[in-house]
mmCIF file of C-alpha atoms and ligand atoms in Angstrom:
data_model
loop_
_atom_site.group_PDB
_atom_site.id
_atom_site.type_symbol
_atom_site.label_atom_id
_atom_site.label_comp_id
_atom_site.label_asym_id
_atom_site.label_seq_id
_atom_site.Cartn_x
_atom_site.Cartn_y
_atom_site.Cartn_z
ATOM 1 C CA MET A 35 -19.460 12.789 11.778
ATOM 2 C CA LYS A 36 -18.581 9.289 10.529
ATOM 3 C CA ASN A 37 -17.816 6.302 12.766
ATOM 4 C CA PHE A 38 -14.642 4.325 12.075
ATOM 5 C CA ALA A 39 -13.387 0.932 13.226
ATOM 6 C CA LEU A 40 -9.721 -0.037 12.839
ATOM 7 C CA ILE A 41 -8.192 -3.488 12.330
ATOM 8 C CA GLY A 42 -4.493 -3.897 13.156
ATOM 9 C CA ALA A 43 -4.483 -1.035 15.676
ATOM 10 C CA ALA A 44 -1.200 -1.964 17.403
ATOM 11 C CA GLY A 45 1.009 -1.799 14.314
ATOM 12 C CA TYR A 46 3.397 0.725 12.825
ATOM 13 C CA ILE A 47 1.029 2.341 10.315
ATOM 14 C CA ALA A 48 -2.180 2.405 12.436
ATOM 15 C CA PRO A 49 -1.424 5.794 14.117
ATOM 16 C CA ARG A 50 -1.392 7.451 10.663
ATOM 17 C CA HIS A 51 -4.937 6.218 10.157
ATOM 18 C CA MET A 52 -5.954 7.447 13.623
ATOM 19 C CA GLN A 53 -4.439 10.833 12.762
ATOM 20 C CA ALA A 54 -6.217 10.903 9.384
ATOM 21 C CA ILE A 55 -9.574 10.078 11.018
ATOM 22 C CA LYS A 56 -9.000 12.904 13.508
ATOM 23 C CA ASP A 57 -7.715 15.369 10.886
ATOM 24 C CA THR A 58 -10.803 14.826 8.751
ATOM 25 C CA GLY A 59 -13.105 15.479 11.737
ATOM 26 C CA HIS A 60 -14.402 11.946 12.317
ATOM 27 C CA ARG A 61 -14.106 9.456 15.169
ATOM 28 C CA LEU A 62 -12.672 6.032 15.884
ATOM 29 C CA VAL A 63 -15.208 4.064 17.906
ATOM 30 C CA ALA A 64 -13.794 0.522 17.850
ATOM 31 C CA ALA A 65 -10.418 -1.098 17.266
ATOM 32 C CA TYR A 66 -9.128 -4.637 17.063
ATOM 33 C CA ASP A 67 -5.691 -6.210 17.239
ATOM 34 C CA PRO A 68 -4.650 -9.583 18.687
ATOM 35 C CA ASN A 69 -1.691 -7.693 20.175
ATOM 36 C CA ASP A 70 -2.686 -5.409 23.074
ATOM 37 C CA SER A 71 0.168 -2.854 22.784
ATOM 38 C CA VAL A 72 -2.265 -0.139 21.789
ATOM 39 C CA GLY A 73 -1.617 2.696 24.264
ATOM 40 C CA VAL A 74 -1.294 4.946 21.196
ATOM 41 C CA ILE A 75 -5.107 4.955 20.968
ATOM 42 C CA ASP A 76 -5.148 7.326 23.969
ATOM 43 C CA SER A 77 -3.331 10.001 21.973
ATOM 44 C CA HIS A 78 -6.158 10.063 19.451
ATOM 45 C CA PHE A 79 -9.406 8.437 20.595
ATOM 46 C CA PRO A 80 -9.369 7.490 24.295
ATOM 47 C CA GLU A 81 -13.107 6.690 24.122
ATOM 48 C CA ALA A 82 -12.702 3.953 21.492
ATOM 49 C CA ASP A 83 -13.616 0.369 22.381
ATOM 50 C CA PHE A 84 -10.799 -2.145 21.916
ATOM 51 C CA PHE A 85 -10.816 -5.914 21.302
ATOM 52 C CA THR A 86 -8.076 -8.528 21.107
ATOM 53 C CA GLU A 87 -10.436 -11.265 19.906
ATOM 54 C CA PHE A 88 -11.996 -11.082 16.475
ATOM 55 C CA GLU A 89 -15.275 -12.697 17.601
ATOM 56 C CA ARG A 90 -15.864 -10.055 20.264
ATOM 57 C CA PHE A 91 -15.024 -7.289 17.803
ATOM 58 C CA ASP A 92 -17.404 -8.829 15.249
ATOM 59 C CA ARG A 93 -20.195 -9.053 17.823
ATOM 60 C CA HIS A 94 -19.651 -5.424 18.826
ATOM 61 C CA VAL A 95 -19.642 -4.145 15.227
ATOM 62 C CA ASP A 96 -22.793 -6.141 14.509
ATOM 63 C CA LYS A 97 -24.517 -4.757 17.601
ATOM 64 C CA MET A 98 -23.718 -1.248 16.423
ATOM 65 C CA ARG A 99 -25.042 -2.046 12.946
ATOM 66 C CA ARG A 100 -28.384 -3.110 14.430
ATOM 67 C CA ALA A 101 -28.562 -0.197 16.891
ATOM 68 C CA ASN A 102 -29.721 3.265 15.927
ATOM 69 C CA HIS A 103 -28.246 4.941 12.889
ATOM 70 C CA ASN A 104 -25.764 7.181 14.764
ATOM 71 C CA HIS A 105 -23.836 4.217 16.114
ATOM 72 C CA ARG A 106 -23.240 2.341 12.892
ATOM 73 C CA ILE A 107 -19.710 1.826 11.648
ATOM 74 C CA ASP A 108 -19.379 3.735 8.380
ATOM 75 C CA TYR A 109 -15.772 2.791 7.569
ATOM 76 C CA VAL A 110 -13.433 -0.012 8.601
ATOM 77 C CA SER A 111 -9.758 0.939 8.230
ATOM 78 C CA ILE A 112 -7.510 -2.061 7.629
ATOM 79 C CA CYS A 113 -3.871 -2.062 8.784
ATOM 80 C CA SER A 114 -3.345 -5.797 9.261
ATOM 81 C CA PRO A 115 -0.666 -7.974 7.583
ATOM 82 C CA ASN A 116 -1.062 -8.106 3.792
ATOM 83 C CA TYR A 117 -2.429 -11.654 3.435
ATOM 84 C CA LEU A 118 -5.341 -10.797 5.771
ATOM 85 C CA HIS A 119 -6.555 -7.709 3.863
ATOM 86 C CA ASP A 120 -8.799 -9.775 1.628
ATOM 87 C CA SER A 121 -10.666 -11.345 4.537
ATOM 88 C CA HIS A 122 -10.817 -8.097 6.531
ATOM 89 C CA MET A 123 -12.282 -6.192 3.569
ATOM 90 C CA ARG A 124 -14.973 -8.839 3.206
ATOM 91 C CA PHE A 125 -15.746 -8.467 6.916
ATOM 92 C CA ALA A 126 -16.043 -4.681 6.506
ATOM 93 C CA LEU A 127 -18.413 -4.874 3.539
ATOM 94 C CA ARG A 128 -20.566 -7.604 5.072
ATOM 95 C CA SER A 129 -20.829 -5.462 8.203
ATOM 96 C CA GLY A 130 -22.440 -2.718 6.117
ATOM 97 C CA ALA A 131 -19.353 -0.471 6.131
ATOM 98 C CA ASP A 132 -16.984 0.748 3.423
ATOM 99 C CA ALA A 133 -13.365 -0.417 3.688
ATOM 100 C CA ILE A 134 -10.205 1.712 3.647
ATOM 101 C CA CYS A 135 -7.420 -0.764 3.109
ATOM 102 C CA GLU A 136 -3.649 -0.416 3.302
ATOM 103 C CA LYS A 137 -1.380 -1.473 0.458
ATOM 104 C CA PRO A 138 -1.048 -3.983 -1.103
ATOM 105 C CA LEU A 139 -4.787 -4.320 -1.400
ATOM 106 C CA VAL A 140 -4.451 -8.087 -1.985
ATOM 107 C CA LEU A 141 -1.665 -10.443 -3.079
ATOM 108 C CA ASN A 142 -3.138 -11.660 -6.406
ATOM 109 C CA PRO A 143 -5.423 -10.132 -9.057
ATOM 110 C CA TRP A 144 -8.058 -12.886 -8.759
ATOM 111 C CA ASN A 145 -8.695 -11.754 -5.161
ATOM 112 C CA ILE A 146 -9.984 -8.497 -6.686
ATOM 113 C CA ASP A 147 -12.692 -10.385 -8.596
ATOM 114 C CA GLY A 148 -14.082 -11.924 -5.401
ATOM 115 C CA LEU A 149 -14.151 -8.539 -3.705
ATOM 116 C CA LYS A 150 -15.988 -6.993 -6.661
ATOM 117 C CA GLU A 151 -18.768 -9.526 -6.202
ATOM 118 C CA ILE A 152 -19.084 -8.644 -2.530
ATOM 119 C CA GLU A 153 -19.159 -4.942 -3.415
ATOM 120 C CA GLN A 154 -22.087 -5.681 -5.737
ATOM 121 C CA ASP A 155 -23.869 -7.864 -3.161
ATOM 122 C CA THR A 156 -23.537 -5.377 -0.316
ATOM 123 C CA GLY A 157 -23.564 -2.022 -2.140
ATOM 124 C CA ARG A 158 -20.506 -1.022 -0.089
ATOM 125 C CA LYS A 159 -17.117 0.095 -1.464
ATOM 126 C CA VAL A 160 -13.466 -0.794 -1.059
ATOM 127 C CA ASN A 161 -11.082 2.181 -0.946
ATOM 128 C CA THR A 162 -7.334 1.888 -0.912
ATOM 129 C CA ILE A 163 -4.402 3.842 0.352
ATOM 130 C CA LEU A 164 -2.330 4.569 -2.770
ATOM 131 C CA GLN A 165 -0.737 7.586 -1.222
ATOM 132 C CA LEU A 166 1.756 8.394 -3.993
ATOM 133 C CA ARG A 167 -1.216 9.138 -6.249
ATOM 134 C CA VAL A 168 -2.049 12.132 -4.066
ATOM 135 C CA HIS A 169 1.557 13.406 -3.913
ATOM 136 C CA PRO A 170 1.749 16.796 -5.702
ATOM 137 C CA ALA A 171 5.094 16.019 -7.438
ATOM 138 C CA ILE A 172 3.745 12.742 -8.826
ATOM 139 C CA ILE A 173 0.538 14.380 -10.055
ATOM 140 C CA ALA A 174 2.627 17.090 -11.771
ATOM 141 C CA LEU A 175 4.816 14.465 -13.478
ATOM 142 C CA ARG A 176 1.758 12.528 -14.635
ATOM 143 C CA ASP A 177 0.222 15.679 -16.114
ATOM 144 C CA LYS A 178 3.486 16.432 -17.942
ATOM 145 C CA VAL A 179 3.750 12.895 -19.372
ATOM 146 C CA ARG A 180 0.072 12.806 -20.354
ATOM 147 C CA SER A 181 0.357 16.183 -22.118
ATOM 148 C CA GLY A 182 2.173 14.022 -24.721
ATOM 149 C CA LYS A 183 5.081 16.176 -25.932
ATOM 150 C CA HIS A 184 7.565 13.280 -25.743
ATOM 151 C CA LYS A 185 7.795 11.274 -28.989
ATOM 152 C CA THR A 186 9.525 8.124 -27.689
ATOM 153 C CA LYS A 187 9.064 6.199 -24.445
ATOM 154 C CA HIS A 188 10.561 7.744 -21.318
ATOM 155 C CA GLU A 189 13.558 5.957 -19.800
ATOM 156 C CA VAL A 190 13.035 5.422 -16.047
ATOM 157 C CA ASP A 191 15.450 4.149 -13.390
ATOM 158 C CA LEU A 192 14.070 3.449 -9.956
ATOM 159 C CA ALA A 193 16.127 2.389 -6.934
ATOM 160 C CA TYR A 194 14.743 2.159 -3.432
ATOM 161 C CA ILE A 195 16.837 0.800 -0.592
ATOM 162 C CA THR A 196 15.208 0.900 2.801
ATOM 163 C CA SER A 197 17.396 -1.002 5.249
ATOM 164 C CA ARG A 198 15.722 -3.246 7.762
ATOM 165 C CA GLY A 199 17.312 -4.992 10.737
ATOM 166 C CA HIS A 200 17.341 -8.736 11.406
ATOM 167 C CA TRP A 201 13.777 -8.563 12.737
ATOM 168 C CA TYR A 202 12.441 -8.089 9.214
ATOM 169 C CA LEU A 203 13.007 -11.652 8.019
ATOM 170 C CA GLN A 204 11.643 -13.024 11.318
ATOM 171 C CA SER A 205 8.386 -11.057 11.024
ATOM 172 C CA TRP A 206 5.389 -11.540 8.727
ATOM 173 C CA LYS A 207 6.981 -8.937 6.415
ATOM 174 C CA GLY A 208 9.829 -11.351 5.632
ATOM 175 C CA ASP A 209 7.460 -14.257 4.976
ATOM 176 C CA ALA A 210 6.485 -14.255 1.275
ATOM 177 C CA LYS A 211 3.250 -16.142 1.996
ATOM 178 C CA LYS A 212 2.121 -13.357 4.334
ATOM 179 C CA SER A 213 3.616 -10.225 2.772
ATOM 180 C CA GLY A 214 4.075 -11.332 -0.851
ATOM 181 C CA GLY A 215 7.842 -10.718 -0.589
ATOM 182 C CA ILE A 216 9.836 -7.541 -1.025
ATOM 183 C CA ALA A 217 8.588 -6.553 -4.504
ATOM 184 C CA THR A 218 5.013 -6.787 -3.215
ATOM 185 C CA ASN A 219 5.463 -5.323 0.220
ATOM 186 C CA ILE A 220 7.835 -2.493 -0.626
ATOM 187 C CA GLY A 221 7.595 -2.224 -4.405
ATOM 188 C CA VAL A 222 3.826 -2.044 -4.854
ATOM 189 C CA HIS A 223 3.778 1.704 -4.079
ATOM 190 C CA PHE A 224 6.253 2.341 -6.880
ATOM 191 C CA PHE A 225 4.716 -0.036 -9.407
ATOM 192 C CA ASP A 226 1.371 1.652 -8.867
ATOM 193 C CA MET A 227 3.064 5.038 -9.267
ATOM 194 C CA LEU A 228 4.694 3.951 -12.569
ATOM 195 C CA HIS A 229 1.337 2.721 -13.888
ATOM 196 C CA PHE A 230 -0.400 5.912 -12.704
ATOM 197 C CA ILE A 231 2.143 8.090 -14.539
ATOM 198 C CA PHE A 232 3.061 5.990 -17.581
ATOM 199 C CA GLY A 233 -0.062 3.971 -18.401
ATOM 200 C CA ASP A 234 -0.713 0.285 -18.962
ATOM 201 C CA LEU A 235 1.877 -2.395 -18.315
ATOM 202 C CA GLN A 236 3.169 -4.174 -21.434
ATOM 203 C CA GLN A 237 6.170 -6.228 -20.323
ATOM 204 C CA ASN A 238 7.434 -7.549 -16.989
ATOM 205 C CA VAL A 239 10.896 -9.141 -16.647
ATOM 206 C CA VAL A 240 12.504 -10.151 -13.339
ATOM 207 C CA HIS A 241 16.315 -10.196 -13.221
ATOM 208 C CA HIS A 242 16.849 -11.002 -9.565
ATOM 209 C CA ALA A 243 14.684 -12.057 -6.622
ATOM 210 C CA SER A 244 15.736 -12.974 -3.091
ATOM 211 C CA ASP A 245 14.386 -12.417 0.437
ATOM 212 C CA THR A 246 16.198 -9.088 0.730
ATOM 213 C CA LYS A 247 16.337 -7.687 -2.794
ATOM 214 C CA ALA A 248 14.622 -7.816 -6.166
ATOM 215 C CA ALA A 249 15.198 -6.153 -9.524
ATOM 216 C CA GLY A 250 13.664 -6.165 -12.955
ATOM 217 C CA PHE A 251 12.392 -4.299 -15.991
ATOM 218 C CA LEU A 252 8.888 -3.034 -16.716
ATOM 219 C CA GLU A 253 7.644 -1.585 -19.954
ATOM 220 C CA TYR A 254 4.611 0.706 -19.902
ATOM 221 C CA GLU A 255 2.696 2.508 -22.644
ATOM 222 C CA HIS A 256 4.875 5.588 -22.108
ATOM 223 C CA ALA A 257 8.021 4.310 -20.381
ATOM 224 C CA ARG A 258 10.706 1.674 -20.051
ATOM 225 C CA ALA A 259 11.633 1.250 -16.405
ATOM 226 C CA ARG A 260 14.531 -0.540 -14.711
ATOM 227 C CA TRP A 261 13.889 -1.107 -11.009
ATOM 228 C CA PHE A 262 15.872 -2.212 -7.960
ATOM 229 C CA LEU A 263 14.530 -2.713 -4.419
ATOM 230 C CA SER A 264 16.413 -3.809 -1.324
ATOM 231 C CA VAL A 265 16.153 -3.981 2.467
ATOM 232 C CA ASP A 266 19.897 -4.709 2.791
ATOM 233 C CA VAL A 267 22.023 -1.817 4.122
ATOM 234 C CA GLU A 268 24.953 -3.147 2.030
ATOM 235 C CA ASP A 269 23.096 -1.916 -1.074
ATOM 236 C CA VAL A 270 23.081 1.732 0.054
ATOM 237 C CA PRO A 271 25.703 3.423 -2.184
ATOM 238 C CA ASP A 272 29.083 3.933 -0.438
ATOM 239 C CA ALA A 273 28.924 7.737 -0.290
ATOM 240 C CA GLN A 274 25.516 7.757 1.399
ATOM 241 C CA ARG A 275 26.393 4.872 3.709
ATOM 242 C CA ALA A 276 29.591 6.663 4.820
ATOM 243 C CA ALA A 277 27.361 9.628 5.715
ATOM 244 C CA GLY A 278 25.264 7.311 7.947
ATOM 245 C CA GLN A 279 22.300 6.970 5.578
ATOM 246 C CA ARG A 280 20.343 3.695 5.753
ATOM 247 C CA THR A 281 17.829 4.647 3.106
ATOM 248 C CA PHE A 282 18.424 5.584 -0.502
ATOM 249 C CA ARG A 283 15.830 6.533 -3.062
ATOM 250 C CA SER A 284 16.408 7.617 -6.626
ATOM 251 C CA ILE A 285 13.922 7.862 -9.457
ATOM 252 C CA THR A 286 15.146 9.331 -12.711
ATOM 253 C CA VAL A 287 13.104 10.015 -15.824
ATOM 254 C CA ASP A 288 15.245 10.535 -18.946
ATOM 255 C CA GLY A 289 18.249 11.049 -16.649
ATOM 256 C CA GLU A 290 16.561 13.732 -14.553
ATOM 257 C CA GLU A 291 16.021 13.083 -10.836
ATOM 258 C CA ILE A 292 12.409 13.348 -9.678
ATOM 259 C CA GLU A 293 12.416 15.277 -6.446
ATOM 260 C CA PHE A 294 9.628 14.177 -4.158
ATOM 261 C CA SER A 295 11.251 13.750 -0.755
ATOM 262 C CA GLY A 296 9.097 16.511 0.749
ATOM 263 C CA GLY A 297 5.330 16.302 1.096
ATOM 264 C CA PHE A 298 5.218 12.754 2.504
ATOM 265 C CA THR A 299 3.915 13.441 5.978
ATOM 266 C CA ASP A 300 0.191 13.956 5.535
ATOM 267 C CA LEU A 301 -0.512 11.660 2.583
ATOM 268 C CA HIS A 302 -2.784 9.411 4.642
ATOM 269 C CA THR A 303 -4.875 12.426 5.598
ATOM 270 C CA ARG A 304 -4.941 13.513 1.936
ATOM 271 C CA SER A 305 -6.052 10.018 0.933
ATOM 272 C CA TYR A 306 -8.820 10.058 3.573
ATOM 273 C CA GLN A 307 -10.027 13.463 2.358
ATOM 274 C CA GLU A 308 -10.369 12.074 -1.157
ATOM 275 C CA ILE A 309 -12.131 8.910 0.051
ATOM 276 C CA LEU A 310 -14.576 10.858 2.218
ATOM 277 C CA ALA A 311 -15.322 13.144 -0.723
ATOM 278 C CA GLY A 312 -16.268 10.052 -2.781
ATOM 279 C CA ARG A 313 -13.086 10.146 -4.884
ATOM 280 C CA GLY A 314 -11.255 7.203 -3.317
ATOM 281 C CA TYR A 315 -9.292 4.772 -5.466
ATOM 282 C CA GLY A 316 -11.128 1.466 -5.644
ATOM 283 C CA LEU A 317 -10.584 -2.145 -6.674
ATOM 284 C CA GLU A 318 -10.009 -1.671 -10.412
ATOM 285 C CA GLU A 319 -7.427 1.083 -9.902
ATOM 286 C CA ASN A 320 -5.341 -1.520 -8.039
ATOM 287 C CA ARG A 321 -5.456 -4.212 -10.686
ATOM 288 C CA CYS A 322 -2.350 -3.194 -12.657
ATOM 289 C CA ALA A 323 -0.029 -2.932 -9.619
ATOM 290 C CA ILE A 324 -1.410 -6.138 -8.063
ATOM 291 C CA THR A 325 -0.978 -8.007 -11.368
ATOM 292 C CA THR A 326 2.575 -6.616 -11.609
ATOM 293 C CA VAL A 327 3.611 -7.857 -8.147
ATOM 294 C CA SER A 328 1.828 -11.181 -8.578
ATOM 295 C CA GLU A 329 3.694 -11.810 -11.864
ATOM 296 C CA ILE A 330 6.996 -10.770 -10.279
ATOM 297 C CA ARG A 331 6.382 -13.319 -7.493
ATOM 298 C CA GLN A 332 5.711 -16.135 -9.978
ATOM 299 C CA ALA A 333 8.551 -15.228 -12.386
ATOM 300 C CA GLN A 334 11.762 -17.135 -12.875
ATOM 301 C CA PRO A 335 14.580 -14.509 -12.634
ATOM 302 C CA VAL A 336 16.555 -14.321 -15.876
ATOM 303 C CA GLY A 337 19.842 -13.053 -14.377
ATOM 304 C CA LEU A 338 22.064 -10.352 -15.799
ATOM 305 C CA GLN A 339 20.714 -10.045 -19.297
ATOM 306 C CA GLY A 340 18.667 -7.416 -21.094
ATOM 307 C CA ASP A 341 17.722 -4.121 -19.434
ATOM 308 C CA TYR A 342 18.786 -4.771 -15.852
ATOM 309 C CA HIS A 343 19.263 -2.063 -13.220
ATOM 310 C CA PRO A 344 22.937 -1.047 -12.826
ATOM 311 C CA PHE A 345 22.767 -1.590 -9.027
ATOM 312 C CA LEU A 346 22.655 -5.342 -9.718
ATOM 313 C CA LEU A 347 26.317 -5.288 -10.778
HETATM 314 P P1 NAD B 177 2.856 -4.152 11.760
HETATM 315 O O1 NAD B 177 3.364 -5.539 11.827
HETATM 316 O O2 NAD B 177 3.563 -3.087 12.532
HETATM 317 O O3 NAD B 177 1.318 -4.121 12.196
HETATM 318 C C1 NAD B 177 0.412 -5.111 11.842
HETATM 319 C C2 NAD B 177 -0.588 -5.249 12.965
HETATM 320 O O4 NAD B 177 -1.560 -6.215 12.581
HETATM 321 C C3 NAD B 177 0.073 -5.744 14.264
HETATM 322 O O5 NAD B 177 -0.299 -4.911 15.340
HETATM 323 C C4 NAD B 177 -0.482 -7.145 14.427
HETATM 324 O O6 NAD B 177 -0.663 -7.523 15.790
HETATM 325 C C5 NAD B 177 -1.821 -7.027 13.709
HETATM 326 N N1 NAD B 177 -2.363 -8.317 13.323
HETATM 327 C C6 NAD B 177 -1.726 -9.512 13.163
HETATM 328 N N2 NAD B 177 -2.607 -10.473 12.879
HETATM 329 C C7 NAD B 177 -3.829 -9.880 12.863
HETATM 330 C C8 NAD B 177 -5.143 -10.370 12.666
HETATM 331 N N3 NAD B 177 -5.377 -11.659 12.421
HETATM 332 N N4 NAD B 177 -6.153 -9.487 12.728
HETATM 333 C C9 NAD B 177 -5.930 -8.174 12.983
HETATM 334 N N5 NAD B 177 -4.713 -7.669 13.191
HETATM 335 C C10 NAD B 177 -3.677 -8.513 13.130
HETATM 336 O O7 NAD B 177 2.784 -3.760 10.238
HETATM 337 P P2 NAD B 177 2.576 -2.314 9.597
HETATM 338 O O8 NAD B 177 3.893 -1.833 9.108
HETATM 339 O O9 NAD B 177 1.763 -1.444 10.463
HETATM 340 O O10 NAD B 177 1.753 -2.742 8.289
HETATM 341 C C11 NAD B 177 0.349 -2.921 8.324
HETATM 342 C C12 NAD B 177 -0.183 -2.736 6.920
HETATM 343 O O11 NAD B 177 0.114 -1.429 6.463
HETATM 344 C C13 NAD B 177 0.451 -3.677 5.907
HETATM 345 O O12 NAD B 177 -0.490 -4.039 4.957
HETATM 346 C C14 NAD B 177 1.532 -2.847 5.269
HETATM 347 O O13 NAD B 177 1.833 -3.258 3.942
HETATM 348 C C15 NAD B 177 0.893 -1.480 5.277
HETATM 349 N N6 NAD B 177 1.862 -0.383 5.329
HETATM 350 C C16 NAD B 177 1.626 0.701 4.567
HETATM 351 C C17 NAD B 177 2.511 1.753 4.570
HETATM 352 C C18 NAD B 177 2.245 2.959 3.729
HETATM 353 O O14 NAD B 177 3.143 3.769 3.562
HETATM 354 N N7 NAD B 177 1.045 3.116 3.195
HETATM 355 C C19 NAD B 177 3.660 1.714 5.352
HETATM 356 C C20 NAD B 177 3.865 0.594 6.158
HETATM 357 C C21 NAD B 177 2.957 -0.450 6.138
#
């Protein structure tokens, strides 16, 4: 049985990590969050130690490292705000544990280089949650594309509208310095998925970028993709909005809708199973998606020209 520690235990995504640790037969022994709204721990690991101060958590983890072998932390799961991942992964590795870090792994590709050095120094590994890579429908599509029957590049349209209330722009998620902005925070899943299915990135054009929506065009080895992301309910198409829907997702490949709405519930557990079996996705697997979102953040939007997503009109 492996020992886990969890950083960012009071947040939205942390319970999925607690569930994944439980589902894979391991235990959470220590958790840290500056916010103490962590009653959810009782539903999973009531015995876990909890800290609201980093220094006390650090001291505890270090004490366990120096104690007998059974008490050591084997994995640190990281569910903190995006801009802190980098530092929290370094803490995990220096503490003699492997890291399991939420998306986006880091905000910029050069952060990956620093982490690689620490991996080499410590002999520990960074694993990431890229849960769409373990989704059966995505794996099937990748296999189909890689079987290479298609002569020209695939034409992809991707729209994802996930409405958020006014709180979003007041929280760290709405602060580009902390979250990387919408393309990073919400888009990184999809940009990693496009790279996973369609190969290396060749061109990256941004048509529009604001606090609540972003859109652009990406060309991959095997695809040309127009994308549109928004957290604004006004962008949900009329028909769906009239039916009370606040979320809209559509991904078409050569005009055909990719159906992958099912099979989302246990993807954290699936990711943990892969990581624990030594098949976790590491630093280099993240480089393409992190470079994509970093470039999108730096880009000057070109407006309505070229291959822009029709939702921009
Ligand atoms: P959240 O705001 O609900 O939770 C973040 C938690 O981190 C909060 O409890 C906060 O108190 C804590 N925190 C703040 N500063 C901290 C610090 N210095 N040290 C430790 N903890 C600190 O956000 P969330 O939605 O749970 O997102 C957490 C991470 O998970 C983000 O990286 C996000 O991108 C990612 N996420 C992934 C998915 C997915 O589908 N894989 C979905 C949502 C969020």
